[in-house]
PDB file of C-alpha atoms in Angstrom:
ATOM      1  CA  MET A   1      35.466  35.054   3.455  1.00 57.00           C
ATOM      2  CA  GLU A   2      36.446  31.321   2.370  1.00 62.00           C
ATOM      3  CA  LYS A   3      33.116  30.242   3.541  1.00 60.00           C
ATOM      4  CA  TRP A   4      30.812  32.323   1.682  1.00 59.00           C
ATOM      5  CA  PHE A   5      32.938  32.048  -1.567  1.00 50.00           C
ATOM      6  CA  VAL A   6      32.111  28.177  -1.367  1.00 53.00           C
ATOM      7  CA  PHE A   7      28.511  28.947  -0.330  1.00 48.00           C
ATOM      8  CA  SER A   8      27.932  31.611  -3.729  1.00 56.00           C
ATOM      9  CA  LEU A   9      29.618  28.730  -5.668  1.00 54.00           C
ATOM     10  CA  GLY A  10      27.713  26.082  -4.523  1.00 58.00           C
ATOM     11  CA  ILE A  11      24.714  28.198  -5.209  1.00 66.00           C
ATOM     12  CA  THR A  12      25.774  29.173  -8.672  1.00 57.00           C
ATOM     13  CA  THR A  13      26.489  25.607  -9.443  1.00 63.00           C
ATOM     14  CA  ILE A  14      22.764  24.815  -8.116  1.00 69.00           C
ATOM     15  CA  GLY A  15      21.388  27.338 -10.198  1.00 59.00           C
ATOM     16  CA  LEU A  16      23.048  25.754 -13.850  1.00 62.00           C
ATOM     17  CA  LEU A  17      22.317  22.661 -12.688  1.00 68.00           C
ATOM     18  CA  LEU A  18      18.682  23.346 -12.521  1.00 68.00           C
ATOM     19  CA  GLY A  19      18.683  25.578 -15.713  1.00 63.00           C
ATOM     20  CA  MET A  20      19.721  22.489 -17.951  1.00 74.00           C
ATOM     21  CA  VAL A  21      17.473  20.883 -16.046  1.00 74.00           C
ATOM     22  CA  TYR A  22      14.199  23.027 -17.336  1.00 66.00           C
ATOM     23  CA  GLN A  23      15.822  23.350 -20.074  1.00 76.00           C
ATOM     24  CA  ARG A  24      16.272  20.016 -21.533  1.00 84.00           C
ATOM     25  CA  ILE A  25      12.823  19.424 -20.223  1.00 84.00           C
ATOM     26  CA  SER A  26      11.834  21.955 -21.485  1.00 76.00           C
ATOM     27  CA  GLN A  27      13.181  21.043 -25.262  1.00 79.00           C
ATOM     28  CA  ALA A  28      11.383  18.112 -25.407  1.00 83.00           C
ATOM     29  CA  ALA A  29       8.129  19.372 -24.266  1.00 84.00           C
ATOM     30  CA  ASP A  30       8.667  21.457 -27.211  1.00 82.00           C
ATOM     31  CA  ARG A  31       9.278  18.181 -29.711  1.00 87.00           C
ATOM     32  CA  ARG A  32       6.224  17.025 -28.886  1.00 89.00           C
ATOM     33  CA  LYS A  33       3.876  20.197 -29.206  1.00 92.00           C
ATOM     34  CA  TYR A  34       5.708  20.968 -32.470  1.00 90.00           C
ATOM     35  CA  PRO A  35       6.419  18.307 -34.404  1.00 93.00           C
ATOM     36  CA  PRO A  36       8.127  18.615 -37.657  1.00 93.00           C
ATOM     37  CA  GLN A  37       5.601  18.785 -40.458  1.00 90.00           C
ATOM     38  CA  GLY A  38       7.114  16.960 -43.382  1.00 93.00           C
ATOM     39  CA  GLN A  39      10.116  14.679 -43.172  1.00 96.00           C
ATOM     40  CA  LEU A  40      13.071  14.422 -41.605  1.00 97.00           C
ATOM     41  CA  VAL A  41      15.865  12.989 -44.172  1.00 97.00           C
ATOM     42  CA  ASP A  42      19.256  11.547 -43.020  1.00 96.00           C
ATOM     43  CA  ILE A  43      22.178  13.081 -45.436  1.00 95.00           C
ATOM     44  CA  GLY A  44      24.532  11.535 -43.906  1.00 90.00           C
ATOM     45  CA  GLY A  45      25.260  11.668 -39.993  1.00 89.00           C
ATOM     46  CA  PHE A  46      22.576  13.968 -39.379  1.00 94.00           C
ATOM     47  CA  CYS A  47      18.816  15.036 -40.996  1.00 96.00           C
ATOM     48  CA  LEU A  48      17.221  17.546 -42.613  1.00 98.00           C
ATOM     49  CA  HIS A  49      13.509  18.550 -42.745  1.00 98.00           C
ATOM     50  CA  LEU A  50      11.612  18.475 -45.486  1.00 98.00           C
ATOM     51  CA  ASN A  51       8.050  19.001 -46.836  1.00 98.00           C
ATOM     52  CA  CYS A  52       6.911  19.055 -49.652  1.00 98.00           C
ATOM     53  CA  ILE A  53       2.514  19.377 -51.267  1.00 97.00           C
ATOM     54  CA  GLY A  54       0.985  19.635 -54.256  1.00 97.00           C
ATOM     55  CA  GLN A  55       1.581  17.759 -57.224  1.00 96.00           C
ATOM     56  CA  GLY A  56       2.998  18.808 -60.453  1.00 95.00           C
ATOM     57  CA  THR A  57       6.111  19.676 -61.794  1.00 94.00           C
ATOM     58  CA  PRO A  58       8.229  21.597 -62.305  1.00 97.00           C
ATOM     59  CA  THR A  59       8.788  21.575 -58.657  1.00 98.00           C
ATOM     60  CA  VAL A  60       9.169  24.296 -56.886  1.00 98.00           C
ATOM     61  CA  VAL A  61      12.222  24.289 -54.361  1.00 98.00           C
ATOM     62  CA  MET A  62      12.329  27.270 -51.682  1.00 98.00           C
ATOM     63  CA  ASP A  63      15.011  28.537 -49.453  1.00 98.00           C
ATOM     64  CA  ALA A  64      13.979  31.250 -46.394  1.00 97.00           C
ATOM     65  CA  GLY A  65      16.083  34.250 -45.324  1.00 94.00           C
ATOM     66  CA  GLY A  66      19.336  33.862 -43.079  1.00 92.00           C
ATOM     67  CA  GLY A  67      18.320  32.529 -39.799  1.00 91.00           C
ATOM     68  CA  ALA A  68      15.076  32.046 -40.813  1.00 93.00           C
ATOM     69  CA  PRO A  69      12.995  28.339 -40.573  1.00 95.00           C
ATOM     70  CA  SER A  70      10.735  27.185 -43.703  1.00 96.00           C
ATOM     71  CA  ILE A  71       7.613  28.587 -41.706  1.00 96.00           C
ATOM     72  CA  SER A  72       8.713  32.393 -42.409  1.00 95.00           C
ATOM     73  CA  TRP A  73       7.356  31.441 -46.109  1.00 97.00           C
ATOM     74  CA  GLY A  74       3.732  31.680 -44.327  1.00 94.00           C
ATOM     75  CA  LEU A  75       1.124  31.240 -46.127  1.00 95.00           C
ATOM     76  CA  VAL A  76       3.151  31.335 -49.932  1.00 97.00           C
ATOM     77  CA  PRO A  77       3.950  27.048 -50.275  1.00 97.00           C
ATOM     78  CA  SER A  78      -0.067  26.101 -49.054  1.00 96.00           C
ATOM     79  CA  GLU A  79      -0.763  28.721 -52.160  1.00 97.00           C
ATOM     80  CA  ILE A  80       2.117  27.328 -54.777  1.00 98.00           C
ATOM     81  CA  SER A  81       0.765  24.030 -53.699  1.00 97.00           C
ATOM     82  CA  LYS A  82      -3.035  24.626 -55.359  1.00 97.00           C
ATOM     83  CA  PHE A  83      -0.965  24.349 -58.515  1.00 97.00           C
ATOM     84  CA  THR A  84       2.016  22.316 -58.668  1.00 97.00           C
ATOM     85  CA  ARG A  85       3.802  20.209 -56.709  1.00 98.00           C
ATOM     86  CA  VAL A  86       6.858  22.590 -53.248  1.00 98.00           C
ATOM     87  CA  CYS A  87       9.362  21.620 -51.162  1.00 98.00           C
ATOM     88  CA  THR A  88      10.475  23.800 -48.405  1.00 98.00           C
ATOM     89  CA  TYR A  89      12.864  22.861 -45.796  1.00 98.00           C
ATOM     90  CA  ASP A  90      15.038  24.021 -42.939  1.00 98.00           C
ATOM     91  CA  ARG A  91      19.028  24.121 -43.419  1.00 97.00           C
ATOM     92  CA  ALA A  92      21.154  22.126 -41.032  1.00 97.00           C
ATOM     93  CA  GLY A  93      20.264  23.893 -37.239  1.00 96.00           C
ATOM     94  CA  PHE A  94      16.779  25.538 -37.997  1.00 96.00           C
ATOM     95  CA  GLY A  95      13.808  24.916 -37.447  1.00 95.00           C
ATOM     96  CA  TRP A  96      13.508  21.539 -37.418  1.00 97.00           C
ATOM     97  CA  SER A  97      16.862  20.181 -39.435  1.00 97.00           C
ATOM     98  CA  ASP A  98      19.891  18.635 -37.277  1.00 95.00           C
ATOM     99  CA  PRO A  99      22.656  20.950 -36.552  1.00 94.00           C
ATOM    100  CA  ASN A 100      26.070  20.489 -38.717  1.00 92.00           C
ATOM    101  CA  PRO A 101      28.949  21.799 -36.466  1.00 82.00           C
ATOM    102  CA  SER A 102      31.450  20.677 -38.626  1.00 84.00           C
ATOM    103  CA  ASN A 103      31.067  22.959 -41.461  1.00 88.00           C
ATOM    104  CA  PRO A 104      30.829  26.664 -41.446  1.00 92.00           C
ATOM    105  CA  ARG A 105      27.436  27.897 -42.208  1.00 95.00           C
ATOM    106  CA  THR A 106      28.495  29.084 -46.111  1.00 96.00           C
ATOM    107  CA  SER A 107      26.262  29.471 -49.161  1.00 96.00           C
ATOM    108  CA  GLN A 108      28.429  26.855 -50.773  1.00 96.00           C
ATOM    109  CA  GLN A 109      27.826  24.334 -47.682  1.00 97.00           C
ATOM    110  CA  ASN A 110      24.180  24.978 -47.883  1.00 97.00           C
ATOM    111  CA  VAL A 111      24.039  24.327 -51.858  1.00 97.00           C
ATOM    112  CA  ASP A 112      26.173  20.923 -51.272  1.00 97.00           C
ATOM    113  CA  GLU A 113      23.390  20.104 -48.101  1.00 97.00           C
ATOM    114  CA  LEU A 114      20.028  20.367 -50.615  1.00 98.00           C
ATOM    115  CA  HIS A 115      21.477  18.889 -53.678  1.00 98.00           C
ATOM    116  CA  LEU A 116      21.789  15.707 -51.322  1.00 97.00           C
ATOM    117  CA  LEU A 117      19.083  16.084 -49.457  1.00 98.00           C
ATOM    118  CA  LEU A 118      16.477  16.283 -53.093  1.00 98.00           C
ATOM    119  CA  THR A 119      18.597  13.523 -54.377  1.00 97.00           C
ATOM    120  CA  GLN A 120      17.968  11.105 -51.000  1.00 96.00           C
ATOM    121  CA  ALA A 121      14.170  12.315 -50.770  1.00 97.00           C
ATOM    122  CA  GLU A 122      14.219  11.448 -54.553  1.00 96.00           C
ATOM    123  CA  ILE A 123      12.522  14.907 -55.026  1.00 96.00           C
ATOM    124  CA  ASN A 124      13.512  14.660 -59.055  1.00 95.00           C
ATOM    125  CA  PRO A 125      13.890  17.929 -61.396  1.00 96.00           C
ATOM    126  CA  PRO A 126      13.710  19.804 -62.781  1.00 97.00           C
ATOM    127  CA  TYR A 127      13.198  22.489 -59.953  1.00 98.00           C
ATOM    128  CA  LEU A 128      11.886  26.293 -59.939  1.00 98.00           C
ATOM    129  CA  LEU A 129      13.857  27.850 -57.319  1.00 98.00           C
ATOM    130  CA  VAL A 130      12.553  30.740 -54.860  1.00 98.00           C
ATOM    131  CA  GLY A 131      14.988  32.131 -52.489  1.00 98.00           C
ATOM    132  CA  HIS A 132      14.331  35.393 -49.916  1.00 98.00           C
ATOM    133  CA  SER A 133      17.193  37.271 -48.955  1.00 96.00           C
ATOM    134  CA  LEU A 134      20.166  34.793 -48.238  1.00 96.00           C
ATOM    135  CA  GLY A 135      18.389  31.775 -49.452  1.00 97.00           C
ATOM    136  CA  GLY A 136      18.719  33.846 -52.921  1.00 97.00           C
ATOM    137  CA  VAL A 137      22.065  34.161 -52.570  1.00 97.00           C
ATOM    138  CA  ASN A 138      22.076  30.192 -52.039  1.00 97.00           C
ATOM    139  CA  MET A 139      19.448  29.481 -54.834  1.00 98.00           C
ATOM    140  CA  ARG A 140      21.306  31.601 -57.204  1.00 97.00           C
ATOM    141  CA  LEU A 141      24.506  29.558 -56.566  1.00 97.00           C
ATOM    142  CA  TYR A 142      22.840  26.291 -57.267  1.00 98.00           C
ATOM    143  CA  ALA A 143      20.952  27.713 -60.041  1.00 97.00           C
ATOM    144  CA  SER A 144      24.618  28.635 -61.479  1.00 97.00           C
ATOM    145  CA  GLN A 145      26.058  24.859 -60.754  1.00 97.00           C
ATOM    146  CA  TYR A 146      23.396  22.692 -61.363  1.00 97.00           C
ATOM    147  CA  PRO A 147      21.877  23.984 -64.903  1.00 96.00           C
ATOM    148  CA  GLU A 148      20.397  20.864 -66.312  1.00 97.00           C
ATOM    149  CA  GLU A 149      18.216  20.610 -63.023  1.00 97.00           C
ATOM    150  CA  VAL A 150      16.839  23.839 -62.784  1.00 98.00           C
ATOM    151  CA  VAL A 151      14.488  25.326 -65.611  1.00 97.00           C
ATOM    152  CA  GLY A 152      13.367  29.062 -63.699  1.00 97.00           C
ATOM    153  CA  LEU A 153      14.857  31.031 -60.508  1.00 98.00           C
ATOM    154  CA  VAL A 154      12.551  33.875 -58.785  1.00 98.00           C
ATOM    155  CA  LEU A 155      14.843  36.024 -55.880  1.00 98.00           C
ATOM    156  CA  VAL A 156      12.471  37.403 -53.609  1.00 98.00           C
ATOM    157  CA  ASP A 157      14.424  40.366 -51.984  1.00 96.00           C
ATOM    158  CA  SER A 158      17.620  38.737 -52.256  1.00 96.00           C
ATOM    159  CA  SER A 159      20.995  39.718 -50.882  1.00 95.00           C
ATOM    160  CA  HIS A 160      23.202  40.749 -53.346  1.00 93.00           C
ATOM    161  CA  GLU A 161      27.607  40.413 -53.047  1.00 93.00           C
ATOM    162  CA  ASN A 162      28.210  44.085 -53.279  1.00 91.00           C
ATOM    163  CA  GLN A 163      25.616  44.592 -50.762  1.00 89.00           C
ATOM    164  CA  MET A 164      28.390  45.106 -47.678  1.00 85.00           C
ATOM    165  CA  THR A 165      29.090  48.364 -46.746  1.00 83.00           C
ATOM    166  CA  SER A 166      32.164  48.800 -43.616  1.00 80.00           C
ATOM    167  CA  GLU A 167      28.888  50.113 -41.334  1.00 82.00           C
ATOM    168  CA  LEU A 168      27.417  46.781 -42.470  1.00 82.00           C
ATOM    169  CA  TRP A 169      30.285  44.754 -41.946  1.00 84.00           C
ATOM    170  CA  ARG A 170      30.529  45.516 -38.319  1.00 86.00           C
ATOM    171  CA  ARG A 171      26.970  45.174 -37.741  1.00 85.00           C
ATOM    172  CA  VAL A 172      27.218  41.561 -38.890  1.00 82.00           C
ATOM    173  CA  LYS A 173      30.055  40.844 -36.801  1.00 84.00           C
ATOM    174  CA  ARG A 174      28.344  42.314 -33.383  1.00 87.00           C
ATOM    175  CA  MET A 175      25.114  40.097 -34.461  1.00 85.00           C
ATOM    176  CA  SER A 176      27.557  37.437 -34.675  1.00 85.00           C
ATOM    177  CA  TRP A 177      28.670  37.777 -31.726  1.00 87.00           C
ATOM    178  CA  PHE A 178      25.743  38.455 -29.547  1.00 88.00           C
ATOM    179  CA  TYR A 179      24.479  35.125 -30.851  1.00 89.00           C
ATOM    180  CA  GLN A 180      27.450  33.210 -29.233  1.00 90.00           C
ATOM    181  CA  VAL A 181      26.548  34.886 -26.105  1.00 88.00           C
ATOM    182  CA  LEU A 182      22.479  33.791 -26.743  1.00 88.00           C
ATOM    183  CA  ARG A 183      24.324  30.470 -27.529  1.00 89.00           C
ATOM    184  CA  ILE A 184      25.806  29.748 -24.524  1.00 91.00           C
ATOM    185  CA  VAL A 185      23.475  31.140 -22.007  1.00 89.00           C
ATOM    186  CA  SER A 186      20.695  29.382 -23.829  1.00 88.00           C
ATOM    187  CA  HIS A 187      22.133  26.084 -22.642  1.00 87.00           C
ATOM    188  CA  VAL A 188      21.213  26.759 -19.082  1.00 85.00           C
ATOM    189  CA  GLY A 189      17.542  28.436 -19.914  1.00 83.00           C
ATOM    190  CA  VAL A 190      18.372  31.454 -19.939  1.00 86.00           C
ATOM    191  CA  VAL A 191      16.905  32.240 -23.115  1.00 87.00           C
ATOM    192  CA  ARG A 192      13.988  30.422 -22.471  1.00 89.00           C
ATOM    193  CA  LEU A 193      13.444  32.444 -19.551  1.00 87.00           C
ATOM    194  CA  ILE A 194      13.479  35.983 -20.625  1.00 88.00           C
ATOM    195  CA  GLY A 195      11.702  34.827 -24.065  1.00 86.00           C
ATOM    196  CA  GLU A 196       8.820  33.822 -21.796  1.00 88.00           C
ATOM    197  CA  MET A 197       8.718  36.745 -19.834  1.00 87.00           C
ATOM    198  CA  ASN A 198       8.572  39.165 -23.543  1.00 88.00           C
ATOM    199  CA  LEU A 199      12.616  40.210 -22.712  1.00 84.00           C
ATOM    200  CA  LEU A 200      14.228  38.907 -25.736  1.00 84.00           C
ATOM    201  CA  PRO A 201      14.013  41.892 -27.969  1.00 85.00           C
ATOM    202  CA  MET A 202      13.797  40.168 -31.605  1.00 85.00           C
ATOM    203  CA  LEU A 203      11.146  38.069 -30.082  1.00 88.00           C
ATOM    204  CA  LYS A 204       9.611  41.329 -28.730  1.00 88.00           C
ATOM    205  CA  ASP A 205       9.847  43.123 -31.919  1.00 87.00           C
ATOM    206  CA  LEU A 206       8.456  39.844 -33.776  1.00 88.00           C
ATOM    207  CA  LYS A 207       5.267  39.558 -31.530  1.00 89.00           C
ATOM    208  CA  ARG A 208       4.259  43.054 -32.010  1.00 89.00           C
ATOM    209  CA  ASP A 209       5.007  43.141 -35.667  1.00 88.00           C
ATOM    210  CA  ILE A 210       2.999  39.709 -36.910  1.00 90.00           C
ATOM    211  CA  GLN A 211      -0.450  40.757 -35.395  1.00 91.00           C
ATOM    212  CA  LYS A 212      -0.556  42.980 -38.747  1.00 90.00           C
ATOM    213  CA  TYR A 213      -0.584  39.697 -40.862  1.00 92.00           C
ATOM    214  CA  PRO A 214      -3.101  37.160 -41.050  1.00 91.00           C
ATOM    215  CA  LEU A 215      -4.229  33.882 -37.903  1.00 92.00           C
ATOM    216  CA  ALA A 216      -2.633  31.223 -39.577  1.00 90.00           C
ATOM    217  CA  VAL A 217       0.809  33.495 -39.872  1.00 92.00           C
ATOM    218  CA  GLN A 218       0.322  34.693 -35.998  1.00 92.00           C
ATOM    219  CA  THR A 219       0.377  31.262 -35.344  1.00 92.00           C
ATOM    220  CA  LEU A 220       3.513  30.323 -36.640  1.00 91.00           C
ATOM    221  CA  PHE A 221       5.077  32.367 -33.809  1.00 91.00           C
ATOM    222  CA  ASP A 222       4.938  30.078 -30.809  1.00 92.00           C
ATOM    223  CA  THR A 223       6.625  27.550 -33.312  1.00 93.00           C
ATOM    224  CA  PHE A 224       9.660  29.603 -34.398  1.00 93.00           C
ATOM    225  CA  LYS A 225      10.199  30.730 -30.635  1.00 92.00           C
ATOM    226  CA  SER A 226      10.024  27.405 -29.727  1.00 93.00           C
ATOM    227  CA  PHE A 227      12.687  27.108 -32.303  1.00 93.00           C
ATOM    228  CA  CYS A 228      14.915  29.891 -30.690  1.00 90.00           C
ATOM    229  CA  TYR A 229      15.047  28.966 -27.282  1.00 91.00           C
ATOM    230  CA  ARG A 230      17.824  25.667 -28.918  1.00 93.00           C
ATOM    231  CA  PRO A 231      21.657  26.325 -28.335  1.00 92.00           C
ATOM    232  CA  ASP A 232      21.821  25.233 -32.213  1.00 93.00           C
ATOM    233  CA  TYR A 233      19.380  27.864 -32.905  1.00 94.00           C
ATOM    234  CA  TRP A 234      22.243  30.645 -32.281  1.00 93.00           C
ATOM    235  CA  ALA A 235      25.287  29.198 -33.286  1.00 93.00           C
ATOM    236  CA  THR A 236      24.296  28.040 -36.536  1.00 94.00           C
ATOM    237  CA  ALA A 237      23.232  31.948 -37.260  1.00 93.00           C
ATOM    238  CA  SER A 238      25.993  32.848 -35.096  1.00 92.00           C
ATOM    239  CA  SER A 239      28.232  30.572 -38.179  1.00 93.00           C
ATOM    240  CA  GLU A 240      25.830  31.830 -40.915  1.00 93.00           C
ATOM    241  CA  PHE A 241      26.479  35.558 -40.103  1.00 90.00           C
ATOM    242  CA  ALA A 242      30.264  35.528 -39.568  1.00 90.00           C
ATOM    243  CA  ASN A 243      30.711  33.302 -42.590  1.00 93.00           C
ATOM    244  CA  ILE A 244      28.566  35.865 -45.184  1.00 91.00           C
ATOM    245  CA  ASN A 245      31.460  37.475 -46.930  1.00 90.00           C
ATOM    246  CA  LYS A 246      32.633  33.821 -47.575  1.00 93.00           C
ATOM    247  CA  SER A 247      28.991  33.088 -48.992  1.00 94.00           C
ATOM    248  CA  PHE A 248      29.568  36.770 -51.170  1.00 93.00           C
ATOM    249  CA  GLU A 249      32.920  35.575 -52.259  1.00 91.00           C
ATOM    250  CA  GLY A 250      31.438  31.923 -54.115  1.00 90.00           C
ATOM    251  CA  LEU A 251      28.997  34.272 -55.864  1.00 89.00           C
ATOM    252  CA  GLN A 252      31.892  36.724 -57.714  1.00 87.00           C
ATOM    253  CA  SER A 253      31.965  34.251 -60.579  1.00 85.00           C
ATOM    254  CA  VAL A 254      28.265  33.770 -60.717  1.00 89.00           C
ATOM    255  CA  THR A 255      27.937  36.892 -63.398  1.00 89.00           C
ATOM    256  CA  SER A 256      25.093  35.262 -65.632  1.00 93.00           C
ATOM    257  CA  LEU A 257      22.685  32.374 -65.811  1.00 96.00           C
ATOM    258  CA  GLY A 258      22.421  32.718 -69.066  1.00 95.00           C
ATOM    259  CA  SER A 259      18.451  32.500 -70.698  1.00 95.00           C
ATOM    260  CA  LEU A 260      17.695  31.091 -67.134  1.00 97.00           C
ATOM    261  CA  PRO A 261      14.128  32.254 -67.216  1.00 97.00           C
ATOM    262  CA  LEU A 262      14.476  34.806 -64.071  1.00 98.00           C
ATOM    263  CA  THR A 263      11.717  37.246 -61.832  1.00 98.00           C
ATOM    264  CA  VAL A 264      13.810  40.080 -59.436  1.00 98.00           C
ATOM    265  CA  LEU A 265      10.969  40.755 -56.584  1.00 97.00           C
ATOM    266  CA  SER A 266      11.684  43.789 -54.789  1.00 96.00           C
ATOM    267  CA  GLN A 267      10.847  45.780 -51.640  1.00 94.00           C
ATOM    268  CA  GLY A 268       9.329  48.763 -52.593  1.00 89.00           C
ATOM    269  CA  SER A 269       8.057  49.898 -49.438  1.00 85.00           C
ATOM    270  CA  GLN A 270      11.614  51.515 -47.095  1.00 80.00           C
ATOM    271  CA  ASP A 271      12.302  49.502 -44.244  1.00 78.00           C
ATOM    272  CA  SER A 272      11.885  51.511 -40.746  1.00 71.00           C
ATOM    273  CA  GLN A 273      15.751  51.043 -40.116  1.00 75.00           C
ATOM    274  CA  MET A 274      16.920  51.911 -43.531  1.00 79.00           C
ATOM    275  CA  SER A 275      18.279  55.298 -44.535  1.00 82.00           C
ATOM    276  CA  ASP A 276      17.669  56.535 -47.582  1.00 84.00           C
ATOM    277  CA  GLU A 277      20.926  56.238 -49.204  1.00 86.00           C
ATOM    278  CA  ARG A 278      20.756  52.546 -48.180  1.00 87.00           C
ATOM    279  CA  PHE A 279      17.150  51.785 -49.785  1.00 89.00           C
ATOM    280  CA  GLN A 280      18.684  53.898 -53.020  1.00 92.00           C
ATOM    281  CA  ARG A 281      21.743  51.125 -52.787  1.00 92.00           C
ATOM    282  CA  TRP A 282      19.421  48.259 -52.359  1.00 92.00           C
ATOM    283  CA  GLU A 283      17.176  49.223 -55.125  1.00 94.00           C
ATOM    284  CA  ALA A 284      20.326  49.688 -57.948  1.00 94.00           C
ATOM    285  CA  LEU A 285      21.495  46.172 -56.688  1.00 95.00           C
ATOM    286  CA  GLN A 286      17.973  44.725 -56.927  1.00 95.00           C
ATOM    287  CA  LEU A 287      17.982  45.950 -60.698  1.00 96.00           C
ATOM    288  CA  ASP A 288      21.555  44.669 -60.891  1.00 95.00           C
ATOM    289  CA  LEU A 289      20.414  41.353 -60.090  1.00 97.00           C
ATOM    290  CA  THR A 290      18.007  41.502 -63.584  1.00 97.00           C
ATOM    291  CA  LYS A 291      21.282  41.057 -65.279  1.00 96.00           C
ATOM    292  CA  LEU A 292      22.013  38.229 -64.293  1.00 96.00           C
ATOM    293  CA  SER A 293      20.341  36.366 -66.887  1.00 96.00           C
ATOM    294  CA  SER A 294      18.740  37.479 -70.340  1.00 96.00           C
ATOM    295  CA  ASN A 295      15.223  36.103 -69.882  1.00 95.00           C
ATOM    296  CA  SER A 296      14.494  38.347 -66.876  1.00 96.00           C
ATOM    297  CA  GLN A 297      11.597  40.626 -65.320  1.00 96.00           C
ATOM    298  CA  ARG A 298      11.699  42.703 -62.142  1.00 96.00           C
ATOM    299  CA  ILE A 299       8.381  43.516 -59.925  1.00 96.00           C
ATOM    300  CA  VAL A 300       8.140  45.979 -57.112  1.00 95.00           C
ATOM    301  CA  ALA A 301       6.009  44.863 -53.795  1.00 94.00           C
ATOM    302  CA  GLU A 302       4.823  48.517 -53.326  1.00 93.00           C
ATOM    303  CA  ASN A 303       3.693  47.315 -49.965  1.00 92.00           C
ATOM    304  CA  SER A 304       6.599  45.633 -48.670  1.00 91.00           C
ATOM    305  CA  GLY A 305       9.543  45.983 -46.543  1.00 91.00           C
ATOM    306  CA  HIS A 306      11.636  43.019 -47.201  1.00 92.00           C
ATOM    307  CA  LEU A 307       9.391  40.314 -45.994  1.00 93.00           C
ATOM    308  CA  ILE A 308       7.630  40.157 -48.924  1.00 96.00           C
ATOM    309  CA  PRO A 309       6.783  36.808 -48.122  1.00 96.00           C
ATOM    310  CA  LEU A 310       4.419  38.155 -45.500  1.00 95.00           C
ATOM    311  CA  ASP A 311       3.224  41.603 -46.800  1.00 94.00           C
ATOM    312  CA  GLN A 312       2.285  40.498 -50.082  1.00 96.00           C
ATOM    313  CA  PRO A 313       2.528  36.783 -50.348  1.00 96.00           C
ATOM    314  CA  GLU A 314       0.465  37.020 -53.728  1.00 97.00           C
ATOM    315  CA  LEU A 315       3.068  38.162 -55.148  1.00 97.00           C
ATOM    316  CA  VAL A 316       5.527  35.427 -54.946  1.00 98.00           C
ATOM    317  CA  VAL A 317       2.532  33.232 -55.533  1.00 98.00           C
ATOM    318  CA  ASN A 318       1.882  34.711 -58.928  1.00 97.00           C
ATOM    319  CA  ALA A 319       5.742  34.868 -59.612  1.00 97.00           C
ATOM    320  CA  VAL A 320       5.811  31.718 -59.435  1.00 98.00           C
ATOM    321  CA  ARG A 321       3.053  30.431 -61.334  1.00 97.00           C
ATOM    322  CA  GLN A 322       3.765  33.116 -64.386  1.00 96.00           C
ATOM    323  CA  LEU A 323       7.595  31.543 -64.887  1.00 96.00           C
ATOM    324  CA  ILE A 324       5.349  27.673 -64.950  1.00 95.00           C
ATOM    325  CA  GLU A 325       3.358  28.859 -67.006  1.00 93.00           C
ATOM    326  CA  ASN A 326       6.425  30.695 -69.278  1.00 87.00           C
ATOM    327  CA  VAL A 327       8.339  27.211 -69.302  1.00 79.00           C
TER     328      VAL A 327
END
């Protein structure tokens, strides 16, 4: 019995070591295969990825949704770059950015880091901010804290501080716990292995759904997949979801943005996982966002679910263009 235990322990140890070697080698290969677009900017002990293209003013600054890298904007940045400068970036721990595990991933932390990033990279205001989903929370908070820098705001199916029900909060806590599990096993290559076997549910679903988008968007899948194989990705996503209430609490005092030009772009097609009641509640919260400014408008993306930047990218581009023309 003792010999069997020692043998099993030895086999397990060897398996874990081989898994760690597999993960390290594969992760290094990913870095060579998928180099960052743009630049990595040191903001004090770690680097954030920033990619600015095009010319003109104001500079459009874009923040992606929860757990999403900057490439999730798809074709939107390249289209905006045809008429002004646009900058996308990866929040710490996502995409090509280094993690910052010393601080919880709250919206306030993201705002602080984004402001430092733009300063360090000498991307001077004025800014027109664009935020999708949870990125909309970050950009709304940024606009409230640096009003002298911001000339317009586009909220793309943005999260709302009152959206959390007890059911959603239980779901978020389950996701946060599951992400921590994935963080642990990704160190020994398990996430990479099941991902390559097309057995990781979120990647399997994404691979299926992305087929309906243009080829230029489909080619981003492998890059995103390489991000998901890193332990830092899951640790950051878990922290972001675990601290979502704290992020929403930071918005409680942001009840007005004055007369800041604001466009609220909302999904018009009900996502398959949404009940009728949830969809109606979401619509009411989207309408409530227009009250943030006396100079606001709402546009409904009739043919889009939550992923408006991929479903109807032209609506995001046109919303940005219209705000720029107005300001």
